[in-house]
Tab-separated table of C-alpha atoms in Angstrom:
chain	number	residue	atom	x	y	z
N	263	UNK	CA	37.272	-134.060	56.862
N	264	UNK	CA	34.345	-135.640	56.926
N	265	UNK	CA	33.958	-138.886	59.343
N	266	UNK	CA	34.507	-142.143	57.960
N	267	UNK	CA	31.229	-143.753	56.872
N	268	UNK	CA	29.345	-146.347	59.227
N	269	UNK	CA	31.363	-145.118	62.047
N	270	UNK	CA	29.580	-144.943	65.443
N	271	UNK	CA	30.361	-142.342	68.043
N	272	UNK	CA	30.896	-143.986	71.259
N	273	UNK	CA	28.585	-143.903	73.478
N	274	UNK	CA	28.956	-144.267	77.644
N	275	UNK	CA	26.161	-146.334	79.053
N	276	UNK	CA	24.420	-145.282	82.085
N	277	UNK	CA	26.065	-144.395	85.431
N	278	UNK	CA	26.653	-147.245	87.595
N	279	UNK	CA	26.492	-149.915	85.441
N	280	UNK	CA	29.927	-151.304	86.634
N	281	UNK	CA	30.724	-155.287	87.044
N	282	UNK	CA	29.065	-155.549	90.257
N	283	UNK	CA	25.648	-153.656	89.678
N	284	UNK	CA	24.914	-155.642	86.687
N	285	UNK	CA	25.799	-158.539	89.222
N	286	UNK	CA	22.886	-157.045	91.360
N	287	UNK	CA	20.412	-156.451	88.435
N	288	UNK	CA	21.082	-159.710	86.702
N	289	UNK	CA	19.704	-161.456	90.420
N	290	UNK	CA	16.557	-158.604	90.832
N	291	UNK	CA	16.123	-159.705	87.382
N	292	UNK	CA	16.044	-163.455	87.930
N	293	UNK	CA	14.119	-163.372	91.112
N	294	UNK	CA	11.231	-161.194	90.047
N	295	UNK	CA	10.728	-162.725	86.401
N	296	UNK	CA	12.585	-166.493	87.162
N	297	UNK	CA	10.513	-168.787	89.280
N	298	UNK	CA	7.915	-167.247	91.754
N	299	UNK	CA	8.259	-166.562	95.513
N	300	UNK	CA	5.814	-168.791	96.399
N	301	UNK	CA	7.257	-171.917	93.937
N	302	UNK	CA	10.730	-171.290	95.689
N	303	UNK	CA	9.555	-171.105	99.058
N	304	UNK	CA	7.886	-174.533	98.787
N	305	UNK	CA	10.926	-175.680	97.302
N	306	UNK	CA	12.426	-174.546	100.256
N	307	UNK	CA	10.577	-175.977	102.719
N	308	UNK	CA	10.513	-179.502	101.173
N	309	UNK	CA	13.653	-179.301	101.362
N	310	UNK	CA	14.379	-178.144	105.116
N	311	UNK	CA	11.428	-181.225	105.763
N	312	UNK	CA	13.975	-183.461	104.056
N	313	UNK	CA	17.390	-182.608	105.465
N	314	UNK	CA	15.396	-182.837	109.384
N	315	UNK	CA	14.141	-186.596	108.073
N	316	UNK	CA	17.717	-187.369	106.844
N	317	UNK	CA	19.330	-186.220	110.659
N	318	UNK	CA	16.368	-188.511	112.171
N	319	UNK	CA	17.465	-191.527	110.489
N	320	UNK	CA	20.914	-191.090	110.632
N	321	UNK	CA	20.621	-191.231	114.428
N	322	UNK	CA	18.056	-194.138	114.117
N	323	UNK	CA	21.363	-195.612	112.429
N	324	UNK	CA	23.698	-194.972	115.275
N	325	UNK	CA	23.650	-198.752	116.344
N	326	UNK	CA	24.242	-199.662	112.648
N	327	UNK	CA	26.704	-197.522	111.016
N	328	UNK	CA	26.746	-199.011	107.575
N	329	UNK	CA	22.682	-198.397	106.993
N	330	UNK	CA	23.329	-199.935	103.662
N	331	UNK	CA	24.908	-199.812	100.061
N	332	UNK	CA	28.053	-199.129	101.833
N	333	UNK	CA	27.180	-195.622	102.894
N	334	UNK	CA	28.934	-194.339	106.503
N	335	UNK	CA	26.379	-192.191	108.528
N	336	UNK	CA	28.373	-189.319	108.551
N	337	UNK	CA	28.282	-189.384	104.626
N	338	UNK	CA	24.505	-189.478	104.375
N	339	UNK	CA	24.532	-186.734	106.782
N	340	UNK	CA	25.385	-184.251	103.934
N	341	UNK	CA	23.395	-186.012	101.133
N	342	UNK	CA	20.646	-183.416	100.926
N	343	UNK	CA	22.635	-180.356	101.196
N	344	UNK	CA	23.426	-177.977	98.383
N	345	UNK	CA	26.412	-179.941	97.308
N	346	UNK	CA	25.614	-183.333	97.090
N	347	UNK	CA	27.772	-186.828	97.432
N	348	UNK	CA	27.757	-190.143	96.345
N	349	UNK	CA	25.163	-190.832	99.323
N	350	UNK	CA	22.565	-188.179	97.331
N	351	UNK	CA	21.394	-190.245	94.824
N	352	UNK	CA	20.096	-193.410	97.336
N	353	UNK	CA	18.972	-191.004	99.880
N	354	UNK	CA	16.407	-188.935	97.275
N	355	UNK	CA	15.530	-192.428	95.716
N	356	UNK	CA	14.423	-193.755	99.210
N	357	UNK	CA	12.798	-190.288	100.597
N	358	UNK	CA	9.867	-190.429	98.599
N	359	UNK	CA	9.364	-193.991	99.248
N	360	UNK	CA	9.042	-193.086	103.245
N	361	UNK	CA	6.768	-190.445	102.376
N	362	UNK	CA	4.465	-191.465	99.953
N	363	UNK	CA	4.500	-194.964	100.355
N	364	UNK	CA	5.484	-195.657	104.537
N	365	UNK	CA	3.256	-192.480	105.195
N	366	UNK	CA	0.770	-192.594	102.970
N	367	UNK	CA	1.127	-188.929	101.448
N	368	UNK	CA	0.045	-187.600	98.583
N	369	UNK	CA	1.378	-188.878	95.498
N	370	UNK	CA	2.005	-184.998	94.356
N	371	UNK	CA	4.752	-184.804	97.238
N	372	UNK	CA	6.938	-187.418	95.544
N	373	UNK	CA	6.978	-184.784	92.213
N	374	UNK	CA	7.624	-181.714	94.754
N	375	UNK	CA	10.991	-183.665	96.628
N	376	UNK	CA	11.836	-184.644	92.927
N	377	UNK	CA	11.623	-180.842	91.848
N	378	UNK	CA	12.898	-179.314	94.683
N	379	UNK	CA	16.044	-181.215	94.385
N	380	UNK	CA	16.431	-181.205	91.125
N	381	UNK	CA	16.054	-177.101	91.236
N	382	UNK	CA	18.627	-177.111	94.326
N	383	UNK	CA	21.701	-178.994	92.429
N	384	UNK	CA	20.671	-177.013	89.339
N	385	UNK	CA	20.970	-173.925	91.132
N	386	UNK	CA	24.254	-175.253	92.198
N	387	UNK	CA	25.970	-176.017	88.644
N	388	UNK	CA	24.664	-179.661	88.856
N	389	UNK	CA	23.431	-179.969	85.225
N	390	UNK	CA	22.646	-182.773	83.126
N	391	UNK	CA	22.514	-186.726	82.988
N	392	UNK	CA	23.738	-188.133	85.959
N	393	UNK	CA	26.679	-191.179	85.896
N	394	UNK	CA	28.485	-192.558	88.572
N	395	UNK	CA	32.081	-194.056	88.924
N	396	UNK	CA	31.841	-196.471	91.865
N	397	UNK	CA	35.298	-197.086	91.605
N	398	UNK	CA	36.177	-193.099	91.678
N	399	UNK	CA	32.902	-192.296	93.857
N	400	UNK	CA	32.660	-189.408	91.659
N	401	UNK	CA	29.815	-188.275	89.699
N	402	UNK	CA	28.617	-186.255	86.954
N	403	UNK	CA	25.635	-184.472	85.717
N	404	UNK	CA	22.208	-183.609	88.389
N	405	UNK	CA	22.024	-186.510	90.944
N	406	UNK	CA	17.777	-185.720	91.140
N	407	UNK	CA	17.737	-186.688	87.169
N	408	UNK	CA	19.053	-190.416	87.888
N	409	UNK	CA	17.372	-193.433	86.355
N	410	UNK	CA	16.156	-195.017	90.034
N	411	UNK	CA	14.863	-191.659	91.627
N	412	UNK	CA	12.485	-190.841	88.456
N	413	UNK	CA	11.910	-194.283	88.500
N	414	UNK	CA	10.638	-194.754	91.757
N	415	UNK	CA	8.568	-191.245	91.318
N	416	UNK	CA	6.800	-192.748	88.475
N	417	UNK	CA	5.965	-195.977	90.415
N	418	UNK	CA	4.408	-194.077	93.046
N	419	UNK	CA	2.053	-192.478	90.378
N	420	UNK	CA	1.266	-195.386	89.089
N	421	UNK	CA	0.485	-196.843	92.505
N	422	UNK	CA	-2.109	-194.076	92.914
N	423	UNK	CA	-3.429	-194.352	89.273
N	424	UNK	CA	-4.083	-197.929	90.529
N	425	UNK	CA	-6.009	-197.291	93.362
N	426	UNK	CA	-3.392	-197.955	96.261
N	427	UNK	CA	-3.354	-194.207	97.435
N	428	UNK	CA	-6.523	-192.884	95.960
N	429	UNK	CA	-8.457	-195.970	97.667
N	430	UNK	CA	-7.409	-194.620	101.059
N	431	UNK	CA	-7.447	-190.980	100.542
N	432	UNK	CA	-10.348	-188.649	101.968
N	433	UNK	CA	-10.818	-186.204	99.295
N	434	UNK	CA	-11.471	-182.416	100.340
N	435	UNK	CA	-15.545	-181.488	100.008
N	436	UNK	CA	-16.664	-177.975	99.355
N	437	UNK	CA	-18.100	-176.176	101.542
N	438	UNK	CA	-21.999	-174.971	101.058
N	439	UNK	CA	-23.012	-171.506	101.716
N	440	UNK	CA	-25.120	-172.762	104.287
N	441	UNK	CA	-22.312	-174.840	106.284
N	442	UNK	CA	-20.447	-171.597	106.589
N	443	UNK	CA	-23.576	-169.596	107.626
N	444	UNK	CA	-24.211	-172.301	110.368
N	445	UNK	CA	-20.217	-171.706	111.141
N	446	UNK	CA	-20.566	-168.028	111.582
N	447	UNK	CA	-23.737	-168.098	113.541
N	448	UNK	CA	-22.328	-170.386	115.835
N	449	UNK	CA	-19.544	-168.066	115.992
N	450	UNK	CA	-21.307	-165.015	116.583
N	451	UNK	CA	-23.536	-166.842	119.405
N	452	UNK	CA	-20.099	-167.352	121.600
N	453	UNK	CA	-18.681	-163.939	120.094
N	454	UNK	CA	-21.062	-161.407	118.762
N	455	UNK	CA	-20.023	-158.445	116.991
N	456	UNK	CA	-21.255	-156.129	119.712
N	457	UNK	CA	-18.535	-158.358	121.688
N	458	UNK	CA	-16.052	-157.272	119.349
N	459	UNK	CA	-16.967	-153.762	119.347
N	460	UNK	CA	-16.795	-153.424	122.986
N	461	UNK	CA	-13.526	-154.957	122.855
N	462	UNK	CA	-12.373	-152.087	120.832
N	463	UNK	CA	-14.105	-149.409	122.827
N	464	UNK	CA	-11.154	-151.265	125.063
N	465	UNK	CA	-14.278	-152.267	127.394
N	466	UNK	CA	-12.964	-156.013	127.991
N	467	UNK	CA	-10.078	-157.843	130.151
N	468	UNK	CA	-7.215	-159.288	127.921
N	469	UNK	CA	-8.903	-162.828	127.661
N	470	UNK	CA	-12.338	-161.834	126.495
N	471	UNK	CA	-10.597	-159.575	123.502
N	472	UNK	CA	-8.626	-162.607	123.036
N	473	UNK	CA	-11.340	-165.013	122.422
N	474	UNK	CA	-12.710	-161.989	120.418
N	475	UNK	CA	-9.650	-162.046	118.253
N	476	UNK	CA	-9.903	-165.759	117.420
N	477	UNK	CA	-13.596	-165.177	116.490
N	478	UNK	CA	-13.125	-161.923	114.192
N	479	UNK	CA	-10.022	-163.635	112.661
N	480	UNK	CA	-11.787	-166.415	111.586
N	481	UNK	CA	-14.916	-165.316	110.422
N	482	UNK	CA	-12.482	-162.504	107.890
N	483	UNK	CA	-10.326	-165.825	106.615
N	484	UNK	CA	-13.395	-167.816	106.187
N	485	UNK	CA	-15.629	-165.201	104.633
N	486	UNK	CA	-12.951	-163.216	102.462
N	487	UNK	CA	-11.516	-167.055	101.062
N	488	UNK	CA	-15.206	-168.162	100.234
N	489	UNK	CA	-15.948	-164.648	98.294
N	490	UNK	CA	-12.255	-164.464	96.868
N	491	UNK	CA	-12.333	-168.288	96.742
N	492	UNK	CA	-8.426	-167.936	97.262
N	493	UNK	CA	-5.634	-170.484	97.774
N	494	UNK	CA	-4.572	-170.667	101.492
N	495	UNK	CA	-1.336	-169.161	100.923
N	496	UNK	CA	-2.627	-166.321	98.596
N	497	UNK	CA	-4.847	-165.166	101.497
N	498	UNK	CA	-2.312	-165.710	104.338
N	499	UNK	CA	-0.088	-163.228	102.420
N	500	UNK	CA	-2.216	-160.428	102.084
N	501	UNK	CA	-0.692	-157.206	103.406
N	502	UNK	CA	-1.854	-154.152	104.121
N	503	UNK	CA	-0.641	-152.187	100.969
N	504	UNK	CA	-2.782	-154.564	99.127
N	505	UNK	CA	-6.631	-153.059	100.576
N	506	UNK	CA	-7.708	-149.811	99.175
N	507	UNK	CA	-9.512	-148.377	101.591
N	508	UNK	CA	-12.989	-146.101	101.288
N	509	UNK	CA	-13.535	-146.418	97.761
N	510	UNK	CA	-16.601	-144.812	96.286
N	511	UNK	CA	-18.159	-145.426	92.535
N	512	UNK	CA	-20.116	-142.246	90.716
N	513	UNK	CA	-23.001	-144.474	89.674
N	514	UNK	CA	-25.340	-145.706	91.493
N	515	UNK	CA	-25.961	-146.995	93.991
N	516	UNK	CA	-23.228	-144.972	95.314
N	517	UNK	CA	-21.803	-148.117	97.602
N	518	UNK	CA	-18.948	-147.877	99.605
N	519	UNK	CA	-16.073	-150.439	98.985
N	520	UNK	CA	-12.693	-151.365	99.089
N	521	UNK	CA	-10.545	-153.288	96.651
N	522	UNK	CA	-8.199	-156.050	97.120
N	523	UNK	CA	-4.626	-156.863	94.939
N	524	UNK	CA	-3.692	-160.668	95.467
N	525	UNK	CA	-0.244	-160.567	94.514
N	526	UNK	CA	0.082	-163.672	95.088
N	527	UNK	CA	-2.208	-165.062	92.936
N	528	UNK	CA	-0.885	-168.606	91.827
N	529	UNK	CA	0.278	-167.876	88.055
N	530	UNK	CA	0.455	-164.316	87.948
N	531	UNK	CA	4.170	-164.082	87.572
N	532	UNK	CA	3.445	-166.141	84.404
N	533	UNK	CA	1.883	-162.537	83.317
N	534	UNK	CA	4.606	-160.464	84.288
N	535	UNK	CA	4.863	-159.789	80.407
N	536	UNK	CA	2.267	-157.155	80.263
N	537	UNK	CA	-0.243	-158.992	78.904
N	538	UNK	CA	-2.566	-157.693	80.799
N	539	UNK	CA	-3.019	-154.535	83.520
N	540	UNK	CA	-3.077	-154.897	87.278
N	541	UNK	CA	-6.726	-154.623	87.474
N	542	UNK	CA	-6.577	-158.889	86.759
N	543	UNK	CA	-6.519	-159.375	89.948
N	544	UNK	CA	-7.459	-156.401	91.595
N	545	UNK	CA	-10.998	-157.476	93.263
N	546	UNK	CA	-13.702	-154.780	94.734
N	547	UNK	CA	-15.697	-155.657	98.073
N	548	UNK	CA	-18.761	-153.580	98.395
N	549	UNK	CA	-21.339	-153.651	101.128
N	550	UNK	CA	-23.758	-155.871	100.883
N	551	UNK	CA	-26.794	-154.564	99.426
N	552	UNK	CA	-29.531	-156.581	101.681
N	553	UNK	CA	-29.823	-157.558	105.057
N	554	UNK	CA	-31.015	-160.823	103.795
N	555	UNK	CA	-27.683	-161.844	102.038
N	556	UNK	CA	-25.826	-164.547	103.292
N	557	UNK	CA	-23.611	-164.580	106.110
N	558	UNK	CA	-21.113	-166.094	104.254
N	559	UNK	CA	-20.998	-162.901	101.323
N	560	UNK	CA	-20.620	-159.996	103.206
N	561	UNK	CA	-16.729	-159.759	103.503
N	562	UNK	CA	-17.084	-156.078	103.671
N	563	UNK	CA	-18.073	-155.815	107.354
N	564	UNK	CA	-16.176	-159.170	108.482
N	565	UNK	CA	-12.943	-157.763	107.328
N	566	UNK	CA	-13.394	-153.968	108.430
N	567	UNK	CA	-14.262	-155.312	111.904
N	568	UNK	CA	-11.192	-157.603	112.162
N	569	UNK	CA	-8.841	-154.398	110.859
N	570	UNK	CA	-10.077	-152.449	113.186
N	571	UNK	CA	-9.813	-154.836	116.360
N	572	UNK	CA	-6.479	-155.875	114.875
N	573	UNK	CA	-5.237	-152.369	115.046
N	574	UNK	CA	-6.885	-151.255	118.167
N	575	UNK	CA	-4.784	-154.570	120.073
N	576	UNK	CA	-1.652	-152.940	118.273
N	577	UNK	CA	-2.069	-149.598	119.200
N	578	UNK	CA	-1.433	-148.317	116.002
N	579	UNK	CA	-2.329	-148.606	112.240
N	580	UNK	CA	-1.440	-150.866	109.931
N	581	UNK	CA	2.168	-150.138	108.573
N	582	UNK	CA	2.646	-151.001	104.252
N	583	UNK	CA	4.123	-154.278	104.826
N	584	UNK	CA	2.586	-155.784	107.793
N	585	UNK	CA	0.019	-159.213	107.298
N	586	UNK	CA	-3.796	-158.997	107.485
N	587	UNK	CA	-3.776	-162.550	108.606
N	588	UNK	CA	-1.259	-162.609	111.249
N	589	UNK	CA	-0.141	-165.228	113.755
N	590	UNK	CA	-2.089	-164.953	117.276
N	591	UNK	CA	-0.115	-166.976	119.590
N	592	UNK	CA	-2.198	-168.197	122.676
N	593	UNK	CA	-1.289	-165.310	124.719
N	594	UNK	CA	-3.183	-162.697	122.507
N	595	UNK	CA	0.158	-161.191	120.915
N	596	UNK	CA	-0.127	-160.568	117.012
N	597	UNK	CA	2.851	-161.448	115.422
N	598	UNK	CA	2.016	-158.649	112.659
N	599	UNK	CA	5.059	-160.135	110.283
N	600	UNK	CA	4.481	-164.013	111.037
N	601	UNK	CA	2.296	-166.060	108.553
N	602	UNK	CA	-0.414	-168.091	109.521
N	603	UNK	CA	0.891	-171.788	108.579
N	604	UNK	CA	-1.342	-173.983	106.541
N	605	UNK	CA	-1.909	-176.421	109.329
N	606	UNK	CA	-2.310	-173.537	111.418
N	607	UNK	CA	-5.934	-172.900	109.396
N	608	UNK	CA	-6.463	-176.351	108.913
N	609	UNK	CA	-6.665	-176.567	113.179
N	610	UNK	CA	-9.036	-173.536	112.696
N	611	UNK	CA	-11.146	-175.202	109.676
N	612	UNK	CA	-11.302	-178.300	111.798
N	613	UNK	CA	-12.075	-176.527	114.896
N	614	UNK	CA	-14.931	-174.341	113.927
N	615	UNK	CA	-16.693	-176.758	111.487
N	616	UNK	CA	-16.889	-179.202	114.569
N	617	UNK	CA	-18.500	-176.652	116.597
N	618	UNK	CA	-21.259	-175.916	114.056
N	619	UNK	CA	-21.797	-179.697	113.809
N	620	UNK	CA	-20.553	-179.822	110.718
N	621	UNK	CA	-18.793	-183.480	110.164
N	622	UNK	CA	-17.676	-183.517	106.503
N	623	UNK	CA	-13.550	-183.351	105.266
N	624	UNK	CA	-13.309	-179.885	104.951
N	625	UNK	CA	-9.480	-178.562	103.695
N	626	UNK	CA	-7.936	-175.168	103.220
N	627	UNK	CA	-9.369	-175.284	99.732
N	628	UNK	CA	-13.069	-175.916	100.510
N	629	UNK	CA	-13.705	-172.568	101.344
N	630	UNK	CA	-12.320	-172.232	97.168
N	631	UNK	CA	-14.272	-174.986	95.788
N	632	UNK	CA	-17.376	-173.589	97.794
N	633	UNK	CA	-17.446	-170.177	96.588
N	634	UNK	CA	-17.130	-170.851	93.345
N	635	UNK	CA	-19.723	-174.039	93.250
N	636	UNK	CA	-22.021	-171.359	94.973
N	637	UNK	CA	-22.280	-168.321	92.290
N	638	UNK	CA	-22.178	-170.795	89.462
N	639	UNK	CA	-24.851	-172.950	90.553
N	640	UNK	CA	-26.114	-172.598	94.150
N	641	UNK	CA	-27.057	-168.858	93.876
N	642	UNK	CA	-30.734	-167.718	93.266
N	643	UNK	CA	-32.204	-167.762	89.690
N	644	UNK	CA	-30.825	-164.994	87.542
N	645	UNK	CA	-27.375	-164.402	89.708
N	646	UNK	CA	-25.532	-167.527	88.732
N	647	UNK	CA	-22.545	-165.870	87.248
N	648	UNK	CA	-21.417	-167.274	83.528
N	649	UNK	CA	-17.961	-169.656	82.958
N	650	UNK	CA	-16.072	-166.967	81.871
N	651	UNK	CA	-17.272	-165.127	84.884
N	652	UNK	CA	-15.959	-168.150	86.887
N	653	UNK	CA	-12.786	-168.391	85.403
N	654	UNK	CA	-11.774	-164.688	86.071
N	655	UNK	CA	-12.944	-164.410	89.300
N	656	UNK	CA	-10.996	-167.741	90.061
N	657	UNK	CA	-8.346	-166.521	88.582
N	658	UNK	CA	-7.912	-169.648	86.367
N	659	UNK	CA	-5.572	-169.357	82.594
N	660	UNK	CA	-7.359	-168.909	80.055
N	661	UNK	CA	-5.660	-172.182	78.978
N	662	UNK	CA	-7.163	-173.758	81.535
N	663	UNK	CA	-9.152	-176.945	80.030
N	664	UNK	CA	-12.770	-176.261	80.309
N	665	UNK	CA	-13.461	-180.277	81.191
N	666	UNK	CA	-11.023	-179.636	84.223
N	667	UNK	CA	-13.127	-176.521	84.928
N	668	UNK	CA	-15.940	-178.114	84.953
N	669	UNK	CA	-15.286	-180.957	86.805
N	670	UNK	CA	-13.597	-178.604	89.148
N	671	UNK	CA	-17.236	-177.321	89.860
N	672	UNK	CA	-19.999	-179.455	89.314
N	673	UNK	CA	-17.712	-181.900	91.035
N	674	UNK	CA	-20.343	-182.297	93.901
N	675	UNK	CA	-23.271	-181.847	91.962
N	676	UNK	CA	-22.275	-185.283	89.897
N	677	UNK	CA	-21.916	-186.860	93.233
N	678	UNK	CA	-25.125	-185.895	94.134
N	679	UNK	CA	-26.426	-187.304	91.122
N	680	UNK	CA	-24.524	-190.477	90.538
N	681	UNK	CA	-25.165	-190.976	94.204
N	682	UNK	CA	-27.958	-193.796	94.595
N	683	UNK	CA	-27.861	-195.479	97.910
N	684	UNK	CA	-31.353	-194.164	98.599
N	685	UNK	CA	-32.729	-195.988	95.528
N	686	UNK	CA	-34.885	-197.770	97.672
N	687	UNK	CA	-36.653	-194.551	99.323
N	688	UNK	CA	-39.789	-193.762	98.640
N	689	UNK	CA	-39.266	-190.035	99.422
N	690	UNK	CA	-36.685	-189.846	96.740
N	691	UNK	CA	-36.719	-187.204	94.759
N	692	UNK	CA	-37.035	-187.411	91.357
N	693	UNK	CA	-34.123	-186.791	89.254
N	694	UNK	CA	-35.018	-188.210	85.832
N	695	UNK	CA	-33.240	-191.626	86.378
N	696	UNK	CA	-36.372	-193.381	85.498
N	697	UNK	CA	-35.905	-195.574	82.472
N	698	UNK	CA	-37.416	-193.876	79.295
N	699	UNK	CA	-38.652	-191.177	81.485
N	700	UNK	CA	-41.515	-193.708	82.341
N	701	UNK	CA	-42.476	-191.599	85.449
N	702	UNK	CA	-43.468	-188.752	83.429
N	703	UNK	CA	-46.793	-190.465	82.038
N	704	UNK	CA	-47.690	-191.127	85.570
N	705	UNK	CA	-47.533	-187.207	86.503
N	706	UNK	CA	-50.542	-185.206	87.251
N	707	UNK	CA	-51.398	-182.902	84.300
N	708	UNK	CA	-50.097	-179.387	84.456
N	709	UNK	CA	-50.054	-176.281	82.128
């Protein structure tokens, strides 16, 4: 007899796949392809800021216990946890107003509380347009998606659109390949690299291969961020499994190199579809090929010096999983698994750009805004690299606007040249601001 047509023999799926291992698939699956590790962890921490703010001024409210609206302290207390109450709503509407407006932050960190809060009540089956029953003091819908708080986040844009906030702030300059020359030569005048290698050859007392630690440490972060021109996070969370050590090419001219994976990059989860292979941003570091290169270029011996001392103080190699730019606390212990905090390399930025006499607002993202200012237009004649060049090595979308590109580079260039509080100077040079180009029939003939 033969089987009834458009029947299906049953088939068993694969072993395992019972209630609770889909359970744990469905949240491998959500965590490597849903929002990024770094997105959450920011979330994260604005979050942890705000909930140690809200316990500061509920004590500050101890001698007043109604601090307003006819919220009890011990109410507000819970208002930024993971399951809100009535109290939410006027405590994220009056958060951002303390930190942008009181403090004088950013006006980005009133977007970040209003995301990270919105993402936390989400998370925790909060969905939809908010309402409230005073009457009940119940509510419905996501408590970060309430008329007031977006309200108030859109007045503090509009405050810096304005001018109140951008009038004040001190906007991050790039840093020249000569500032971090001058930053590593004053470096390597307190700390030369025979310094460090004697502190390997164990030849120093703990505090000299301390200081030599600080010194090698710096001069990898500042060198490898200026040729990577990463972000500050997606250099402090480099690990060892992400250097390829001893890497040779067939061609010449047969330099040695190693290559470096930034997991981390900031959108490459958005390319966890395969669109493109690993090598995106997989970067090689080769040796230098003259002694006359710029300090500030050769990563190659910066960061195989600071490996080496690095592994030398922890009597052992590297393991897979361990950081490349680890926390040093002031005793000379490596915390091998502890992340250097932005305003950890801030303190270091700060620090070593005052020694070299260098006064300008340098950030954790000058050292990316140099680099990249520097091989499109600061290099020599015939190595400028091209804007598609730019953008790879940047690791920028190839969405990204090319106007925001651009400005993103020639940035100090058009300050330079917009720049005339020397029009009075007789030394000035010229830079074809002359009107009709009058100065030109005034030139000495040439060929």
């Amino acid at each position: 007899m033969s089987p009834v047509r458009g029947s299906r023999k049953a088939t068993s799926g694969p072993p395992g796949t019972d209630w609770g291992n889909l359970e744990d698939i469905r949240a491998k699956t959500k965590k490597r392809f849903g929002k990024s590790q770094n997105t959450q962890g920011q979330y994260d921490s604005v979050i942890w800021r705000a909930q140690v703010w809200l316990a500061e001024t509920c004590k500050a409210c101890l001698s007043s216990p109604e601090p307003g609206d006819g919220l009890d302290t011990e109410t507000l207390k819970l208002a930024f946890n993971e399951t809100p109450n009535y109290a939410s709503a006027k405590a994220l509407e009056l958060y951002p107003v303390d930190q942008c407006i009181v403090k004088e932050r950013k006006h980005q960190m009133g977007d970040k509380i209003h995301s990270a809060f919105n993402d936390l009540w989400r998370r925790a089956s909060f969905i939809g347009d908010y309402s409230y029953d005073k009457e009940k003091k119940t509510f419905k819908g996501n408590l970060a998606q309430q008329y007031e708080v977006k309200e108030i986040v859109k007045n503090i844009q509009k405050r810096n659109k304005e001018g109140g906030e951008a009038a004040k702030r001190n906007h991050a300059e790039a840093f020249l390949v000569e500032e971090v020359d001058a930053i590593l030569a004053k470096s390597r005048a307190v700390c030369p690299d025979e310094l460090v290698e004697m502190a390997i050859q164990g030849k120093l007392t703990r505090d000299q291969t301390g200081k030599c630690l600080e010194h090698a440490l710096m001069r990898a972060f500042f060198i490898m961020g200026f040729v990577l021109w990463t972000r500050n996070f997606e250099l402090c969370q480099l690990r060892r499994r992400n250097f390829t050590w001893n890497c040779r090419k067939q061609t010449a001219p047969f330099s040695q190199f190693f290559t470096v994976f930034l997991e981390n990059r900031k959108g490459w989860q958005n390319k966890s579809e395969y669109e493109c292979s690993l090598e995106s941003n997989t970067y090689e570091i080769h040796q230098c090929a003259s002694s006359n290169e710029h300090a500030a270029l050769d990563a190659y011996q910066a960061i195989t010096l600071w490996i080496r001392l690095y592994e030398f103080w922890i009597g052992r190699p590297l393991l897979p999983d361990e950081l490349v730019f680890p926390v040093v606390s002031v005793n000379s212990v490596i915390h091998t698994q502890e992340q250097l905090s932005q305003n950890a390399i801030q303190a270091l930025i700060t620090k070593f750009a005052s020694a070299a006499g260098l006064m300008r607002n340098f950030t954790t993202h000058s050292l990316r805004r140099g680099g990249a200012q520097f091989r499109f237009m600061w290099d020599k004649v015939g190595r400028r690299w091209s804007l598609r060049k730019v953008r790879w090595w940047g690791g920028w979308a190839e969405g990204e606007s090319v106007d925001t590109l651009m400005k993103y580079l020639l940035d100090s260039l058009s300050k330079y040249e917009e720049n005339y509080s020397d029009a009075l100077d007789p030394g000035r040079a010229d830079r074809g601001d002359v009107l009709l180009g009058e100065q030109k029939a005034h030139a000495p003939v040439t060929n």
